[in-house]
CSV table of C-alpha atoms and ligand atoms in Angstrom, one decimal:
chain,number,residue,atom,x,y,z
A,644,MET,CA,-9.1,10.8,-10.1
A,645,LEU,CA,-8.0,14.0,-12.0
A,646,GLY,CA,-10.0,17.3,-10.9
A,647,ASP,CA,-9.7,20.1,-14.3
A,648,SER,CA,-10.1,16.1,-16.9
A,649,SER,CA,-8.8,18.7,-19.8
A,650,SER,CA,-5.8,18.4,-19.1
A,651,LEU,CA,-4.1,15.7,-17.1
A,652,GLU,CA,-0.9,16.7,-16.7
A,653,LEU,CA,0.6,17.5,-13.5
A,654,LYS,CA,1.9,20.9,-12.8
A,655,SER,CA,5.0,22.3,-10.6
A,656,GLY,CA,2.6,22.5,-6.9
A,657,ALA,CA,0.3,20.3,-7.7
A,658,ARG,CA,-1.2,18.0,-4.7
A,659,VAL,CA,-1.9,15.1,-5.0
A,660,GLY,CA,-4.0,13.1,-2.1
A,661,VAL,CA,-3.3,8.9,-1.2
A,662,VAL,CA,-6.2,7.1,0.0
A,663,GLY,CA,-4.0,4.2,1.6
A,664,GLY,CA,-0.1,3.9,2.3
A,665,GLY,CA,-0.1,0.4,2.0
A,666,PRO,CA,1.8,-1.0,-0.1
A,667,ALA,CA,0.1,0.3,-3.4
A,668,GLY,CA,0.0,3.5,-1.5
A,669,SER,CA,3.2,3.5,-0.9
A,670,PHE,CA,5.1,1.9,-4.3
A,671,PHE,CA,2.9,4.8,-6.3
A,672,SER,CA,3.8,8.1,-3.9
A,673,PHE,CA,7.6,6.6,-4.0
A,674,PHE,CA,7.8,5.9,-7.8
A,675,LEU,CA,5.5,9.7,-8.3
A,676,LEU,CA,7.7,11.7,-5.9
A,677,GLN,CA,10.8,10.4,-7.8
A,678,MET,CA,9.9,10.9,-11.1
A,679,ALA,CA,8.5,14.4,-10.1
A,680,ASP,CA,11.9,14.9,-8.8
A,681,VAL,CA,13.5,13.6,-12.3
A,682,ALA,CA,11.4,16.1,-14.7
A,683,GLY,CA,12.0,19.6,-11.8
A,684,LEU,CA,8.5,19.1,-10.9
A,685,ASN,CA,7.7,19.8,-7.1
A,686,ILE,CA,4.5,18.3,-6.2
A,687,ASP,CA,2.9,17.8,-2.9
A,688,VAL,CA,1.5,14.8,-1.8
A,689,ASP,CA,-0.6,13.5,1.0
A,690,MET,CA,-0.5,9.8,2.7
A,691,TYR,CA,-4.4,9.2,4.1
A,692,GLU,CA,-3.0,6.4,6.3
A,693,PRO,CA,-4.9,5.4,9.8
A,694,ARG,CA,-2.9,2.5,10.8
A,695,ASP,CA,0.5,2.6,12.7
A,696,PHE,CA,3.3,0.1,11.7
A,697,SER,CA,4.8,-0.2,14.5
A,698,VAL,CA,2.0,-0.5,16.9
A,699,PRO,CA,2.7,-4.8,17.5
A,700,GLY,CA,-0.7,-6.6,16.1
A,701,SER,CA,-3.5,-6.4,14.7
A,702,GLN,CA,-3.4,-2.2,15.0
A,703,GLY,CA,-0.4,-2.1,13.2
A,704,CYS,CA,-0.5,-5.0,10.4
A,705,ASN,CA,-2.0,-5.9,7.4
A,706,MET,CA,-3.0,-9.1,7.6
A,707,CYS,CA,-1.8,-11.2,5.2
A,708,VAL,CA,1.8,-14.2,5.4
A,709,GLY,CA,4.2,-11.8,3.7
A,710,VAL,CA,6.4,-14.0,1.9
A,711,ILE,CA,7.6,-11.9,-1.0
A,712,SER,CA,8.5,-14.0,-3.8
A,713,GLU,CA,11.8,-14.0,-5.8
A,714,SER,CA,10.3,-12.0,-8.5
A,715,LEU,CA,9.5,-9.1,-6.6
A,716,VAL,CA,12.0,-9.4,-4.3
A,717,GLN,CA,14.3,-8.6,-7.8
A,718,SER,CA,11.7,-6.4,-10.1
A,719,LEU,CA,12.7,-4.4,-6.7
A,720,ALA,CA,16.6,-4.4,-6.2
A,721,VAL,CA,16.1,-3.6,-10.6
A,722,GLU,CA,14.6,-0.3,-8.4
A,723,GLY,CA,16.6,0.3,-6.4
A,724,ILE,CA,14.8,-0.9,-3.1
A,725,ASN,CA,16.4,-3.4,-1.8
A,726,ILE,CA,14.8,-4.5,0.9
A,727,PRO,CA,17.7,-4.6,4.2
A,728,GLY,CA,18.1,-7.1,6.2
A,729,THR,CA,16.3,-6.3,9.4
A,730,VAL,CA,13.3,-6.2,7.1
A,731,VAL,CA,13.8,-10.5,5.8
A,732,GLN,CA,13.6,-11.9,7.7
A,733,ARG,CA,15.1,-15.2,6.4
A,734,GLY,CA,15.5,-16.7,2.5
A,735,ILE,CA,14.0,-20.0,1.5
A,736,ASP,CA,12.8,-21.8,-0.9
A,737,SER,CA,9.6,-23.1,-1.4
A,738,TYR,CA,6.0,-22.3,0.2
A,739,VAL,CA,3.5,-24.3,0.7
A,740,MET,CA,-0.6,-22.9,0.6
A,741,HIS,CA,-3.3,-24.1,2.3
A,742,THR,CA,-6.3,-24.1,0.3
A,743,VAL,CA,-9.8,-25.8,0.5
A,744,ARG,CA,-8.9,-28.1,-2.2
A,745,GLY,CA,-5.2,-28.8,-1.6
A,746,LYS,CA,-2.2,-28.1,-1.1
A,747,VAL,CA,0.0,-25.5,-3.8
A,748,THR,CA,3.7,-25.8,-3.4
A,749,ILE,CA,5.8,-22.7,-4.2
A,750,THR,CA,9.4,-23.3,-5.3
A,751,THR,CA,12.4,-20.9,-6.6
A,752,PRO,CA,12.8,-21.8,-10.1
A,753,LEU,CA,16.9,-22.9,-8.9
A,754,GLU,CA,15.9,-24.1,-5.6
A,755,GLU,CA,18.1,-20.6,-4.2
A,756,MET,CA,16.3,-18.8,-0.8
A,757,ARG,CA,15.1,-16.5,-2.6
A,758,ILE,CA,12.0,-15.7,-1.5
A,759,ALA,CA,11.7,-13.7,1.2
A,760,THR,CA,9.7,-13.5,4.3
A,761,VAL,CA,8.6,-10.4,6.6
A,762,MET,CA,6.3,-9.4,8.7
A,763,ARG,CA,4.0,-7.3,7.9
A,764,GLY,CA,2.8,-4.8,11.1
A,765,SER,CA,5.7,-5.1,13.7
A,766,GLY,CA,5.0,-8.5,14.5
A,767,PRO,CA,2.8,-10.1,17.7
A,768,PRO,CA,0.3,-7.9,19.9
A,769,GLY,CA,2.2,-8.1,23.5
A,770,GLN,CA,6.1,-7.4,21.4
A,771,ARG,CA,7.7,-5.0,23.5
A,772,GLU,CA,11.1,-5.4,21.2
A,773,THR,CA,12.5,-7.1,17.7
A,774,ARG,CA,14.9,-6.6,15.4
A,775,TRP,CA,12.6,-7.0,12.7
A,776,LYS,CA,11.7,-3.3,11.1
A,777,GLY,CA,8.1,-3.9,9.3
A,778,LEU,CA,7.8,-4.1,5.3
A,779,ASP,CA,4.4,-2.0,4.8
A,780,GLY,CA,5.8,0.3,7.6
A,781,TYR,CA,9.8,0.1,5.7
A,782,LEU,CA,7.8,0.8,2.1
A,783,LEU,CA,5.9,4.0,3.6
A,784,GLN,CA,8.8,6.0,5.1
A,785,LEU,CA,10.9,5.2,1.8
A,786,ALA,CA,7.7,7.2,0.2
A,787,VAL,CA,8.4,9.5,3.1
A,788,GLY,CA,12.1,9.8,2.4
A,789,LYS,CA,10.7,11.2,-1.7
A,790,GLY,CA,8.7,13.8,0.2
A,791,ALA,CA,5.6,12.1,0.9
A,792,LYS,CA,3.8,13.4,4.2
A,793,VAL,CA,1.3,10.5,5.8
A,794,LEU,CA,-2.0,11.3,7.6
A,795,ARG,CA,-2.9,9.7,10.1
A,796,SER,CA,-6.5,9.4,9.0
A,797,ARG,CA,-9.2,7.6,8.0
A,798,VAL,CA,-10.4,8.9,5.0
A,799,VAL,CA,-14.9,8.4,5.2
A,800,SER,CA,-16.1,9.9,1.9
A,801,ILE,CA,-14.9,11.6,-1.0
A,802,ALA,CA,-17.1,14.0,-3.2
A,803,TRP,CA,-16.2,16.8,-6.4
A,804,THR,CA,-16.0,19.8,-5.3
A,805,ASP,CA,-15.1,22.8,-8.2
A,806,GLY,CA,-14.6,20.0,-10.8
A,807,ARG,CA,-11.5,18.5,-8.2
A,808,PRO,CA,-11.6,15.6,-5.8
A,809,GLU,CA,-12.0,16.2,-2.5
A,810,ILE,CA,-11.9,14.2,0.9
A,811,HIS,CA,-14.3,13.8,3.8
A,812,LEU,CA,-12.1,12.7,7.0
A,813,LYS,CA,-13.0,11.6,10.5
A,814,ASP,CA,-12.4,14.1,13.0
A,815,GLY,CA,-15.0,16.7,9.5
A,816,GLN,CA,-11.8,18.0,7.7
A,817,SER,CA,-11.7,17.7,4.3
A,818,ARG,CA,-8.7,18.4,1.7
A,819,ARG,CA,-9.2,18.6,-2.0
A,820,TYR,CA,-7.0,17.6,-4.5
A,821,ASP,CA,-5.5,17.9,-8.4
A,822,LEU,CA,-5.3,13.9,-8.4
A,823,LEU,CA,-6.9,11.5,-5.9
A,824,VAL,CA,-5.7,7.7,-5.6
A,825,GLY,CA,-7.0,5.0,-4.7
A,826,ALA,CA,-5.1,2.5,-3.0
A,827,MET,CA,-6.8,1.5,0.0
A,828,GLY,CA,-7.0,-2.9,-0.6
A,829,VAL,CA,-9.9,-4.6,-1.6
A,830,ASN,CA,-11.4,-5.1,2.0
A,831,THR,CA,-12.8,-1.9,2.6
A,832,ALA,CA,-15.9,1.2,3.2
A,833,ALA,CA,-14.2,3.6,0.5
A,834,LEU,CA,-14.8,1.5,-2.3
A,835,ALA,CA,-17.8,2.4,-2.1
A,836,ALA,CA,-17.0,6.4,-1.6
A,837,PHE,CA,-14.5,6.3,-5.1
A,838,GLU,CA,-17.9,4.1,-6.8
A,839,LYS,CA,-20.1,7.1,-5.8
A,840,MET,CA,-18.2,9.6,-7.9
A,841,GLY,CA,-19.3,8.2,-10.7
A,842,VAL,CA,-15.8,7.8,-13.1
A,843,SER,CA,-17.4,5.0,-14.1
A,844,TYR,CA,-15.0,3.1,-11.4
A,845,HIS,CA,-16.2,-0.3,-10.1
A,846,ARG,CA,-14.4,-2.4,-7.5
A,847,PRO,CA,-13.1,-5.1,-8.3
A,848,GLY,CA,-14.9,-8.2,-7.4
A,849,THR,CA,-14.5,-10.6,-3.1
A,850,LYS,CA,-15.5,-14.5,-3.0
A,851,ARG,CA,-15.1,-16.0,-0.2
A,852,PRO,CA,-13.4,-19.3,-0.2
A,853,SER,CA,-16.4,-22.0,-0.2
A,854,SER,CA,-16.1,-25.6,0.9
A,855,PRO,CA,-14.9,-28.7,-0.8
A,856,ASN,CA,-18.1,-30.5,-0.6
B,703,FAD,C1,-4.4,-13.8,4.4
B,703,FAD,C2,-3.8,-13.4,3.1
B,703,FAD,C3,-2.1,-13.6,2.6
B,703,FAD,C4,-1.8,-13.0,2.2
B,703,FAD,N1,-0.4,-13.3,2.0
B,703,FAD,C5,0.1,-12.3,0.9
B,703,FAD,C6,1.9,-13.1,0.7
B,703,FAD,O1,2.2,-14.5,1.5
B,703,FAD,N2,2.0,-12.6,-0.8
B,703,FAD,C7,2.0,-11.5,-0.9
B,703,FAD,O2,3.0,-10.8,-2.0
B,703,FAD,N3,0.9,-10.9,-0.7
B,703,FAD,C8,-0.3,-11.7,0.6
B,703,FAD,N4,-1.0,-11.3,0.2
B,703,FAD,C9,-2.0,-10.3,-0.5
B,703,FAD,C10,-1.2,-9.4,-0.2
B,703,FAD,O3,-1.8,-8.4,1.3
B,703,FAD,C11,-1.8,-7.5,-0.7
B,703,FAD,O4,-1.9,-8.5,-2.3
B,703,FAD,C12,-1.8,-6.8,-0.9
B,703,FAD,O5,-1.9,-6.5,1.0
B,703,FAD,C13,-2.0,-5.6,-1.1
B,703,FAD,O6,-1.5,-4.5,-1.2
B,703,FAD,P1,-2.0,-3.4,-1.3
B,703,FAD,O7,-1.2,-1.4,-0.6
B,703,FAD,O8,-2.9,-3.3,-2.4
B,703,FAD,O9,-3.7,-2.8,-0.1
B,703,FAD,P2,-3.2,-2.9,1.6
B,703,FAD,O10,-1.6,-4.6,1.6
B,703,FAD,O11,-4.4,-3.8,1.9
B,703,FAD,O12,-3.5,-1.7,2.5
B,703,FAD,C14,-4.0,-0.7,2.0
B,703,FAD,C15,-3.9,0.4,3.3
B,703,FAD,O13,-5.0,1.6,2.8
B,703,FAD,C16,-5.6,1.6,4.7
B,703,FAD,N5,-7.0,1.7,4.3
B,703,FAD,C17,-8.4,1.1,3.7
B,703,FAD,N6,-9.5,2.6,3.9
B,703,FAD,C18,-8.3,3.6,3.9
B,703,FAD,C19,-9.2,4.8,4.6
B,703,FAD,N7,-10.7,4.5,4.3
B,703,FAD,N8,-8.6,5.8,4.6
B,703,FAD,C20,-7.0,6.0,5.0
B,703,FAD,N9,-6.9,4.5,4.6
B,703,FAD,C21,-7.3,3.3,4.0
B,703,FAD,C22,-5.7,0.3,4.8
B,703,FAD,O14,-5.7,0.1,6.6
B,703,FAD,C23,-3.8,0.2,4.4
B,703,FAD,O15,-3.1,0.0,5.4
B,703,FAD,C24,-2.2,-11.6,1.2
B,703,FAD,C25,-3.4,-11.8,1.2
B,703,FAD,C26,-4.2,-12.2,2.2
B,703,FAD,C27,-6.0,-11.4,3.0
């Protein structure tokens, strides 16, 4: 969502807000700052992410079983992102998805151990020490390494103010940006806030699986 729609160009000094620090928000921030660097632009990126991925249990975890496909591992390697051994728990050659309509086995073409299994957060509740780091925390730190700033706050609403998108936080603070990016997943009320902006955005449809009969 860009402020001043007559110009779609980000210039040095531009301020970018990213709502959500899951994989999408971290990748966006990482690659934007990488491209800005190449173009010689100085861009500020604020990422809003209420979860602390270093906290064990559901508080620090985006719910997901954490299997990364071989093709994604390869695509990231091409971009210079080699997921470290402290994040990849194991390489596997196949996995099985159990659905209400049956099970599906997904294998690597050459049956090599190239599918990576990871934790999204920092493991089960109550866990004190682990040698593994979660994927989401690792990706967030990649973005921070490029210069992104992480604000541990939830965005509660968005408004247009003086032709620019402005976010409002739970604690009553607000900030205005030149570009605002929604990377908050599909299960959040923040999608409605983007919908209400009148920019022809419609949240993706989701549905719960029906029972087999
Ligand atoms: C049960 C389950 C199992 C899955 N298993 C796999 C798998 O094995 N492999 C795989 O590749 N994919 C899997 N997926 C899909 C995967 O989880 C998603 O594709 C991925 O998480 C999408 O990344 P994202 O960054 O778009 O969203 P998310 O990972 O959902 O991240 C969104 C972030 O936005 C933050 N956020 C939300 N609202 C706000 C707000 N208002 N303000 C600020 N921040 C906010 C959230 O805290 C969150 O960190 C699974 C999904 C589910 C539900």
